[in-house]
C-alpha cells in the first residue's frame, strides 16, 4: 500500500533517491497561491517572514534613532519638539526590544533549531504560524498607532504613574501595553515550540552532550522566555486595567504602589536582555567553530556557563532600581549577583578565544563580526560591572553612560553576532553567498561608526547628561560630543544600507552556495541550500557533536519514515533514542484566522473592556476549527496537531 | 477662521486658521510629514495644521512590500481622522477668537445658528481631544473646583456629572459660567484663567457627565477615589467600568 | 549661557563627600576594568595572529596545548572572580560610607518634585516659624551635612546633583531622603534624572553653596516678605500680577497672591535661573518667558496669558524688583 | 529544485529503520505533554507573580483588607470541595484515556464537563463574596484579578473538555485523540492544584495578615 511507503523502501523494495525525493516533495508541498501563503506551516517559510518583518522594524526603529541623533546634534535644537521626541525614543526602544531583537532571535530559532536537530518540522507548526501572525499584527498595530499620533510616549519601560491614567491621557500607552500582549503571546508560543523541538525531536543519537551549542543557547533562551515573559504580561495587564477599568495597582493613594510596576517590569526586563544575548552566544559559537575549523574549546564549560547565565539572569532585576530608595543591604546582594554573572560570560569569551588560538582562523566576514562582537561587547560587559555597583549606579543611572553601556551590550552582544549569523547562514537560507567585499565594508563601517556614535556617550554621561532629554542647554558642554555621536550614527546608517544592498543583490546575483559552503560541522549543512520543505530526505543518525566533520564520505541515516505522510521521529530526552513516529500537521488557514480573531479582541479591548468577553467567542471558534481533525481518519492514525 | 466641511458624517474636523502658534519647528524641511497632513491628503482638513508633531509613516509602513499597499488601503479613514485630532497635544491656544459669540444669558437655553456652530466647533476641539480633557482635569484640581463640586458628585456646589444644569450644560454655557461666575457662590474666573484653560475645564466638566468621545476621556485619578461615604457606598453596590 | 554660569555638573567635579567617595570608586573601577579589557584584547589578538602550530579538524593529534589552555581557563576564571570580589567589596564599603549619616543634620529641607520644577521648603528645627518656600534654587552652607527629604506631587522624578552625590528618586506615595555635604563653595547644577514627561529635559535645579554667613544672610533675606514696588512701572506690574492669571498659581508673600501650584515668586529676582534652569534670569528672558512660556518649554503647565506689550513690560519690571 | 551538483548532500548510509516505532504514545513521550508542560510553566509563573504582587501590595498598605472587608468563605469552600472531588473522576479519566478505552473515556468526559459547568455558578458567587470591587482599592484590584485569572483557566479547560467530549463521539475518536484527552485531564489537575494557593491567598491571607 503506497500510503505506507517509507524512505528507502516501498513494499519491501528499495525506493531510489529520486523517487524518495519526488514523493517527499509531493507530501510536504506547501501549495501555491495567496491562500497557501497564508496557510503555510513550514517553519523555514515562517522564519523567513520573521527575518524580514523584524528587519523592517529594525530599520524603522533605526530611522527613529537617526532622527533623535539629528535633534541632539546641537544644543537647543528646534528640529523636534518634546511630544514627538518622547514618542520617538519610546517607539525606538519598544520596537528594538519587542519587535526586533526578541523576534529575530525567535525567527532564528524557528529556522535553525529543527535543521540542527535533524528533524523535518518544528514542534506544533500551526502554533508557530499563529505566533508569527500575532507578532506581525502587534507590530503593525503599534506602528499604525504611531503614524496616527497615538504613539506611546512614556518610554519603553513605561514607569507608572507617568504611564498611568492621570499623566498619559488618550490611548497612546494602551496601544503600547497591548503591543506587549501581542508580542509576548507570540514569544511564549515560540518558546514552547523550541523546548519541545529540542527535547523531543533531536535526530537519533544526538544525546544532550552532542547538541551543538547553538541548540543549548536556544534552549536556555526558551526557558528564560517561559519564566520571564509572564511577568511583563501581568504588568501590562495591570497597567491597562488601571488605565481602562480603574483598578489601583499603581495608585499609591488607594493602597497601590508605583514601584510594583518596576519590580514586575524588571523581573522581565533584565532576563529580556539575556533572552536577546544568549542566542547570540549560540551564533558566535557556531561561527567560531566553523571559521577556526575546531570544535569549541571547553564544551561542558560553555554549556554550564549558558545555564548559569540563564539562572543568574533572574536574580538581577533590582539593579535597575538602586535609586528608588530600596533597603541598601538588599541592594548590595544584587550588586554581588550582578557581578557574578560576569564569570560565566568571561568563561565563554575565554573559550572562544582559546578556540581561535588552537584553530586556523579564516578571516571571512562572519569571523570579523565575531571579533567585533568580542571587542565591543566586553566593553559593555565591563561598564555593566560598574553599573552593578550601588554607589556607581547612583551616579551613572539614567545618564548617557547607561545609554552607551546597553548599546555596547545589545549592539555588541546581539547585532554583531546576528550579522555574523547573517553572513554565515544566508547561503543556507537562500542558496547564494553574500558578497564578501560588501561584507567587509559593512563590518568596518559598522564597527567604526558604532564606536564613534556610542563611545562618546560614556563621557557625556559622566559629564552629567541625563537620558531621554529632547534637548539640552547651551553652555552645559555637551554639544561637541553629541555632534560626534550623530556623525557616528550616520556612519552606522550607511553600514546598514550597505547590508541591505548586499542582502538584496546577493539574492539574485550571489555566488551559488551549495549544501555546505563553509565546511561547517552541524546538521543544517547536511541538506541542500535552501533546504527542501521536509528538511532532510533521511533522518541523520548522530554519533558526535560535529557530525559533518566526522563523516566526509557518507552520512549515516535512519530510514523508515513515511514518504507519503508527513511524519517525523520523536526521540528520548536525554539520549535521543528513537521512540515514536509523530504525524505532522498540514497547512491550515485557521492559525491565520485565529490570529486575526485574537488580534481584533486585543485591539478592541483598548476601547472597551467588553471586547475581552465578546472577542473571545470568535477566537474560540477559530481555534476550535484549527484543532478539529479534518477529513476521514485513516484506519489507525490521522494527521492532526495538538 | 477657516472651516472645512465634512465628506461624511462625523468626519468634519474644524481646523484653525494659519497662525503663529506652532510650537515645534517645521519638519517639512527635513522631508518629514505630519499625520495631519495625511488627513489633508484626504481632503478633509484645512491648509494649516496646528501642531507638527508627527512623522507620518503611512508611506513607510512597517511591513513593507505587498502587505503595505493592502494595509494602507484597509485603514479606516474615520479612525485615522479622529485619531489625528484626539491624540494631539495642543500647547498653545488657537489664534482665532474663542470667546462665545452670544453674550451673557443666564438661562443659556436659547442659541442662534452662529452660536450652535461655535458650540459644535468647541466641542470637537476640546471634548474630542484627550490632552485637553486631561489638562482640564488637572486644572479642576489646581483651581480647587474640587473644593465645592467634589469629583463631580457635588458638595457645597452643585453636582457636575448629572444631567441637571442650572445655567446650561453645553460646553459654551459651562465656559460662560466659569468666566462670569454665578449667584450663590460660583466665583467669576474671567481674566483669571486664560481662555484656553477655561475651555479645557469646561471639556473636563462635560466629560464627567459622559459627554465627548469615550476614547478622549480621562481614566481614574491618582488620588483617593472616595470623597464621601455616599460615593463609597455607591461604588460598593455597583462597580463601574468607568470610574470617575 | 556659558559653562561657568550653569554650575558644575560632572561626576568628575566631585565637590561633596559622597561624590568624592564615588569618584574614588570610579577610579578603581576604571583601572580594574581597563586592565581586564586589555587582557582580553591582548589574548584575542594573540590568538588570531600568533605564529606556531595550529590544528584544524582534520588534524587528529591531541592538541598538546589543550592542557595549558585548560589551566589558563582556571586562572582566568580565578582572576575574574578575584577582580569582581575586590570590586564588590570596595563597592560595598563605599556604600556603607555613603549611608553613614552625619551626627545630626542641622538643616531640614524638603524638596517636592513637580512636572517640571522643584519646590523647596526649609524648616528651622529650632524655630518652626522660620519656614520658607522657594523653588529651583537650593542654597546650602558649605561643610554642613544636610538631609533632604524627597517627595513627588505627580510622577516619579529623580534628584541628582552630580558634583555632590548620586541620585535619589522622588516617588509619589513614598518617602525618600538623601544626605549631602558640600565641601566647596560654588554653584552646582542639579538635574532631574528620571523621565517625567514632556519637559523632563528642562527640569534643572541650581545648588548654591555659600559660606555659612552668606547662607544665613540669604536665609534671612528669603524670610522677608516682598517689599512693595516703589517705581510706577513696577507698581503697574504688581497690578497686572494681581488682576490676571498670575496669582492663581503663584505666591508672593506680603501680597494677596497665594496660589500654590506654581513656584513661589517672593524672591524670584534673586534666583540665577527661571523656568527650572531653562533660562538665565534677566529682564529679556523674563519678558520672553512671560510672553510665551510654551515657546520655551512646550507643554509646561504655565499657560500663555494674553498680555499687552505694556503689561508685559510692567510685569517684568515688577518681578525684577522681587529680590 | 534546481541545484548545482554540490548542493546534493552527502549520500546516505542506511543504519537502521524507524518504521517499527509506535504512531503515538502517552505521557512525556508525546509532544502534547511537552506543550502542556510549557503552558503549565507559563501559567504557574503568572500565578506565582500575581500572588507575589498580592503580598507586595499587602505589605505596602496600612490596612489589609481596607475596612476589614474580609471575604465570606462559603462559596470558596464549596468550590474547593467540588474541585478536590473532581480529581477522582479526572484521574480515572486520565487512566482510561491512556488505556484508550472509548466508552469509559466518553463517560469520564461527560462527568468532567458536568463538574466544570457546575463550578461556574459557584465561581460567580465567589466573586460576590469578595465584597469588594476592583475599582475600590488596590486590595480589590488584586483580589479580583487573581480570581479572574483562575477563572480564565477554568473556562478554558471547561471549553476544551466540552470540545473533546463532542470529538470523542465522532469518528475521530481514536488513536491520538486519547492523548489529547489524557493531557486535558492533566491540565485539569493543574487548575485544581493551582487553586489551593489561590484559595489560601484570597480567603485566608486577609484574615491573618
mmCIF file of N, CA and C in Angstrom, chain D residues 109-179:
data_model
loop_
_atom_site.group_PDB
_atom_site.id
_atom_site.type_symbol
_atom_site.label_atom_id
_atom_site.label_comp_id
_atom_site.label_asym_id
_atom_site.label_seq_id
_atom_site.Cartn_x
_atom_site.Cartn_y
_atom_site.Cartn_z
ATOM 1 N N UNK D 109 -15.490 12.058 30.275
ATOM 2 C CA UNK D 109 -15.551 13.419 29.731
ATOM 3 C C UNK D 109 -16.873 14.083 30.079
ATOM 4 N N UNK D 110 -17.944 13.310 29.994
ATOM 5 C CA UNK D 110 -19.241 13.893 30.330
ATOM 6 C C UNK D 110 -19.258 14.308 31.792
ATOM 7 N N UNK D 111 -18.738 13.418 32.645
ATOM 8 C CA UNK D 111 -18.695 13.756 34.068
ATOM 9 C C UNK D 111 -17.902 15.042 34.275
ATOM 10 N N UNK D 112 -16.721 15.135 33.644
ATOM 11 C CA UNK D 112 -15.883 16.308 33.852
ATOM 12 C C UNK D 112 -16.530 17.576 33.291
ATOM 13 N N UNK D 113 -17.273 17.419 32.181
ATOM 14 C CA UNK D 113 -17.988 18.581 31.652
ATOM 15 C C UNK D 113 -19.014 19.067 32.654
ATOM 16 N N UNK D 114 -19.724 18.109 33.235
ATOM 17 C CA UNK D 114 -20.754 18.481 34.206
ATOM 18 C C UNK D 114 -20.108 19.169 35.404
ATOM 19 N N UNK D 115 -18.992 18.599 35.872
ATOM 20 C CA UNK D 115 -18.303 19.208 37.010
ATOM 21 C C UNK D 115 -17.913 20.650 36.673
ATOM 22 N N UNK D 116 -17.326 20.810 35.497
ATOM 23 C CA UNK D 116 -16.899 22.155 35.091
ATOM 24 C C UNK D 116 -18.065 23.117 35.043
ATOM 25 N N UNK D 117 -19.163 22.668 34.451
ATOM 26 C CA UNK D 117 -20.344 23.535 34.364
ATOM 27 C C UNK D 117 -20.868 23.858 35.754
ATOM 28 N N UNK D 118 -20.831 22.848 36.636
ATOM 29 C CA UNK D 118 -21.356 23.065 37.980
ATOM 30 C C UNK D 118 -20.526 24.097 38.730
ATOM 31 N N UNK D 119 -19.248 24.175 38.408
ATOM 32 C CA UNK D 119 -18.392 25.105 39.138
ATOM 33 C C UNK D 119 -18.635 26.558 38.756
ATOM 34 N N UNK D 120 -19.217 26.775 37.573
ATOM 35 C CA UNK D 120 -19.384 28.146 37.095
ATOM 36 C C UNK D 120 -20.231 29.014 38.028
ATOM 37 N N UNK D 121 -21.445 28.555 38.396
ATOM 38 C CA UNK D 121 -22.222 29.395 39.327
ATOM 39 C C UNK D 121 -21.509 29.585 40.655
ATOM 40 N N UNK D 122 -20.799 28.543 41.120
ATOM 41 C CA UNK D 122 -20.064 28.691 42.383
ATOM 42 C C UNK D 122 -19.052 29.828 42.240
ATOM 43 N N UNK D 123 -18.363 29.836 41.119
ATOM 44 C CA UNK D 123 -17.377 30.872 40.901
ATOM 45 C C UNK D 123 -18.024 32.269 40.886
ATOM 46 N N UNK D 124 -19.223 32.304 40.290
ATOM 47 C CA UNK D 124 -19.936 33.580 40.276
ATOM 48 C C UNK D 124 -20.147 34.097 41.702
ATOM 49 N N UNK D 125 -20.567 33.180 42.590
ATOM 50 C CA UNK D 125 -20.792 33.601 43.979
ATOM 51 C C UNK D 125 -19.482 33.958 44.683
ATOM 52 N N UNK D 126 -18.433 33.325 44.239
ATOM 53 C CA UNK D 126 -17.141 33.678 44.831
ATOM 54 C C UNK D 126 -16.793 35.145 44.562
ATOM 55 N N UNK D 127 -17.026 35.574 43.346
ATOM 56 C CA UNK D 127 -16.761 36.989 43.054
ATOM 57 C C UNK D 127 -17.563 37.885 43.992
ATOM 58 N N UNK D 128 -18.829 37.501 44.185
ATOM 59 C CA UNK D 128 -19.672 38.320 45.048
ATOM 60 C C UNK D 128 -19.166 38.285 46.490
ATOM 61 N N UNK D 129 -18.645 37.128 46.909
ATOM 62 C CA UNK D 129 -18.267 37.010 48.318
ATOM 63 C C UNK D 129 -16.955 37.713 48.637
ATOM 64 N N UNK D 130 -16.319 38.314 47.643
ATOM 65 C CA UNK D 130 -15.125 39.111 47.927
ATOM 66 C C UNK D 130 -15.512 40.456 48.557
ATOM 67 N N UNK D 131 -16.745 40.858 48.399
ATOM 68 C CA UNK D 131 -17.253 42.116 48.970
ATOM 69 C C UNK D 131 -16.444 43.321 48.547
ATOM 70 N N UNK D 132 -15.920 43.297 47.376
ATOM 71 C CA UNK D 132 -15.059 44.405 47.003
ATOM 72 C C UNK D 132 -15.056 44.490 45.482
ATOM 73 N N UNK D 133 -14.916 45.703 44.989
ATOM 74 C CA UNK D 133 -14.806 45.866 43.538
ATOM 75 C C UNK D 133 -13.370 46.173 43.186
ATOM 76 N N UNK D 134 -13.000 45.867 41.965
ATOM 77 C CA UNK D 134 -11.625 46.141 41.538
ATOM 78 C C UNK D 134 -11.315 47.626 41.559
ATOM 79 N N UNK D 135 -12.383 48.447 41.511
ATOM 80 C CA UNK D 135 -12.147 49.884 41.433
ATOM 81 C C UNK D 135 -12.130 50.531 42.811
ATOM 82 N N UNK D 136 -12.248 49.726 43.876
ATOM 83 C CA UNK D 136 -12.277 50.300 45.214
ATOM 84 C C UNK D 136 -10.890 50.645 45.727
ATOM 85 N N UNK D 137 -9.993 49.709 45.607
ATOM 86 C CA UNK D 137 -8.681 49.883 46.212
ATOM 87 C C UNK D 137 -7.745 48.876 45.574
ATOM 88 N N UNK D 138 -6.471 49.006 45.906
ATOM 89 C CA UNK D 138 -5.512 48.053 45.355
ATOM 90 C C UNK D 138 -5.851 46.637 45.809
ATOM 91 N N UNK D 139 -6.362 46.517 47.047
ATOM 92 C CA UNK D 139 -6.778 45.194 47.526
ATOM 93 C C UNK D 139 -7.826 44.598 46.592
ATOM 94 N N UNK D 140 -8.873 45.390 46.335
ATOM 95 C CA UNK D 140 -9.916 44.913 45.433
ATOM 96 C C UNK D 140 -9.345 44.547 44.071
ATOM 97 N N UNK D 141 -8.444 45.379 43.572
ATOM 98 C CA UNK D 141 -7.887 45.135 42.240
ATOM 99 C C UNK D 141 -7.187 43.792 42.173
ATOM 100 N N UNK D 142 -6.312 43.533 43.150
ATOM 101 C CA UNK D 142 -5.504 42.311 43.034
ATOM 102 C C UNK D 142 -6.345 41.080 43.324
ATOM 103 N N UNK D 143 -7.277 41.208 44.259
ATOM 104 C CA UNK D 143 -8.103 40.053 44.603
ATOM 105 C C UNK D 143 -8.963 39.641 43.415
ATOM 106 N N UNK D 144 -9.629 40.616 42.837
ATOM 107 C CA UNK D 144 -10.491 40.302 41.692
ATOM 108 C C UNK D 144 -9.657 39.791 40.533
ATOM 109 N N UNK D 145 -8.481 40.368 40.349
ATOM 110 C CA UNK D 145 -7.651 39.941 39.229
ATOM 111 C C UNK D 145 -7.190 38.497 39.396
ATOM 112 N N UNK D 146 -6.770 38.146 40.598
ATOM 113 C CA UNK D 146 -6.308 36.759 40.808
ATOM 114 C C UNK D 146 -7.455 35.791 40.578
ATOM 115 N N UNK D 147 -8.613 36.151 41.114
ATOM 116 C CA UNK D 147 -9.768 35.278 40.928
ATOM 117 C C UNK D 147 -10.116 35.159 39.444
ATOM 118 N N UNK D 148 -10.041 36.292 38.754
ATOM 119 C CA UNK D 148 -10.354 36.275 37.323
ATOM 120 C C UNK D 148 -9.333 35.441 36.560
ATOM 121 N N UNK D 149 -8.077 35.550 36.978
ATOM 122 C CA UNK D 149 -7.025 34.784 36.309
ATOM 123 C C UNK D 149 -7.313 33.286 36.421
ATOM 124 N N UNK D 150 -7.704 32.866 37.615
ATOM 125 C CA UNK D 150 -8.013 31.454 37.779
ATOM 126 C C UNK D 150 -9.259 31.091 36.990
ATOM 127 N N UNK D 151 -10.212 32.005 36.950
ATOM 128 C CA UNK D 151 -11.444 31.722 36.206
ATOM 129 C C UNK D 151 -11.155 31.529 34.724
ATOM 130 N N UNK D 152 -10.215 32.308 34.210
ATOM 131 C CA UNK D 152 -9.849 32.139 32.801
ATOM 132 C C UNK D 152 -9.382 30.712 32.554
ATOM 133 N N UNK D 153 -8.589 30.176 33.465
ATOM 134 C CA UNK D 153 -8.125 28.800 33.297
ATOM 135 C C UNK D 153 -9.271 27.812 33.378
ATOM 136 N N UNK D 154 -10.153 28.115 34.322
ATOM 137 C CA UNK D 154 -11.320 27.260 34.491
ATOM 138 C C UNK D 154 -12.144 27.208 33.207
ATOM 139 N N UNK D 155 -12.416 28.382 32.684
ATOM 140 C CA UNK D 155 -13.254 28.459 31.491
ATOM 141 C C UNK D 155 -12.551 27.801 30.315
ATOM 142 N N UNK D 156 -11.263 28.056 30.183
ATOM 143 C CA UNK D 156 -10.514 27.459 29.079
ATOM 144 C C UNK D 156 -10.594 25.944 29.145
ATOM 145 N N UNK D 157 -10.348 25.404 30.339
ATOM 146 C CA UNK D 157 -10.343 23.959 30.439
ATOM 147 C C UNK D 157 -11.739 23.382 30.230
ATOM 148 N N UNK D 158 -12.736 24.087 30.739
ATOM 149 C CA UNK D 158 -14.106 23.622 30.532
ATOM 150 C C UNK D 158 -14.426 23.576 29.037
ATOM 151 N N UNK D 159 -14.067 24.655 28.347
ATOM 152 C CA UNK D 159 -14.347 24.705 26.909
ATOM 153 C C UNK D 159 -13.635 23.565 26.203
ATOM 154 N N UNK D 160 -12.375 23.358 26.559
ATOM 155 C CA UNK D 160 -11.590 22.296 25.954
ATOM 156 C C UNK D 160 -12.243 20.943 26.207
ATOM 157 N N UNK D 161 -12.709 20.745 27.442
ATOM 158 C CA UNK D 161 -13.362 19.481 27.782
ATOM 159 C C UNK D 161 -14.621 19.273 26.957
ATOM 160 N N UNK D 162 -15.394 20.356 26.815
ATOM 161 C CA UNK D 162 -16.630 20.237 26.037
ATOM 162 C C UNK D 162 -16.311 19.864 24.593
ATOM 163 N N UNK D 163 -15.312 20.518 24.024
ATOM 164 C CA UNK D 163 -14.953 20.221 22.640
ATOM 165 C C UNK D 163 -14.495 18.780 22.514
ATOM 166 N N UNK D 164 -13.653 18.340 23.458
ATOM 167 C CA UNK D 164 -13.164 16.954 23.398
ATOM 168 C C UNK D 164 -14.298 15.973 23.577
ATOM 169 N N UNK D 165 -15.258 16.300 24.452
ATOM 170 C CA UNK D 165 -16.405 15.412 24.636
ATOM 171 C C UNK D 165 -17.125 15.225 23.305
ATOM 172 N N UNK D 166 -17.350 16.353 22.632
ATOM 173 C CA UNK D 166 -18.003 16.255 21.326
ATOM 174 C C UNK D 166 -17.162 15.413 20.382
ATOM 175 N N UNK D 167 -15.858 15.672 20.409
ATOM 176 C CA UNK D 167 -14.960 14.990 19.477
ATOM 177 C C UNK D 167 -14.972 13.477 19.707
ATOM 178 N N UNK D 168 -15.024 13.061 20.964
ATOM 179 C CA UNK D 168 -14.924 11.636 21.253
ATOM 180 C C UNK D 168 -16.206 10.892 20.905
ATOM 181 N N UNK D 169 -17.223 11.621 20.497
ATOM 182 C CA UNK D 169 -18.422 10.937 19.997
ATOM 183 C C UNK D 169 -18.455 10.929 18.478
ATOM 184 N N UNK D 170 -17.370 11.339 17.833
ATOM 185 C CA UNK D 170 -17.330 11.306 16.369
ATOM 186 C C UNK D 170 -16.412 10.182 15.919
ATOM 187 N N UNK D 171 -16.288 10.079 14.609
ATOM 188 C CA UNK D 171 -15.450 9.019 14.051
ATOM 189 C C UNK D 171 -13.970 9.256 14.338
ATOM 190 N N UNK D 172 -13.649 10.482 14.770
ATOM 191 C CA UNK D 172 -12.228 10.772 15.033
ATOM 192 C C UNK D 172 -11.749 10.200 16.351
ATOM 193 N N UNK D 173 -12.657 9.582 17.105
ATOM 194 C CA UNK D 173 -12.318 9.213 18.468
ATOM 195 C C UNK D 173 -11.425 7.984 18.506
ATOM 196 N N UNK D 174 -10.183 8.161 18.132
ATOM 197 C CA UNK D 174 -9.258 7.039 18.206
ATOM 198 C C UNK D 174 -7.834 7.559 18.258
ATOM 199 N N UNK D 175 -6.943 6.664 18.557
ATOM 200 C CA UNK D 175 -5.519 6.968 18.465
ATOM 201 C C UNK D 175 -5.118 8.179 19.275
ATOM 202 N N UNK D 176 -4.597 9.170 18.561
ATOM 203 C CA UNK D 176 -4.006 10.335 19.222
ATOM 204 C C UNK D 176 -5.016 11.134 20.027
ATOM 205 N N UNK D 177 -6.294 10.984 19.696
ATOM 206 C CA UNK D 177 -7.289 11.765 20.441
ATOM 207 C C UNK D 177 -7.280 11.379 21.913
ATOM 208 N N UNK D 178 -6.895 10.106 22.173
ATOM 209 C CA UNK D 178 -6.802 9.684 23.572
ATOM 210 C C UNK D 178 -5.684 10.445 24.286
ATOM 211 N N UNK D 179 -4.627 10.719 23.531
ATOM 212 C CA UNK D 179 -3.543 11.522 24.122
ATOM 213 C C UNK D 179 -4.085 12.894 24.499
#
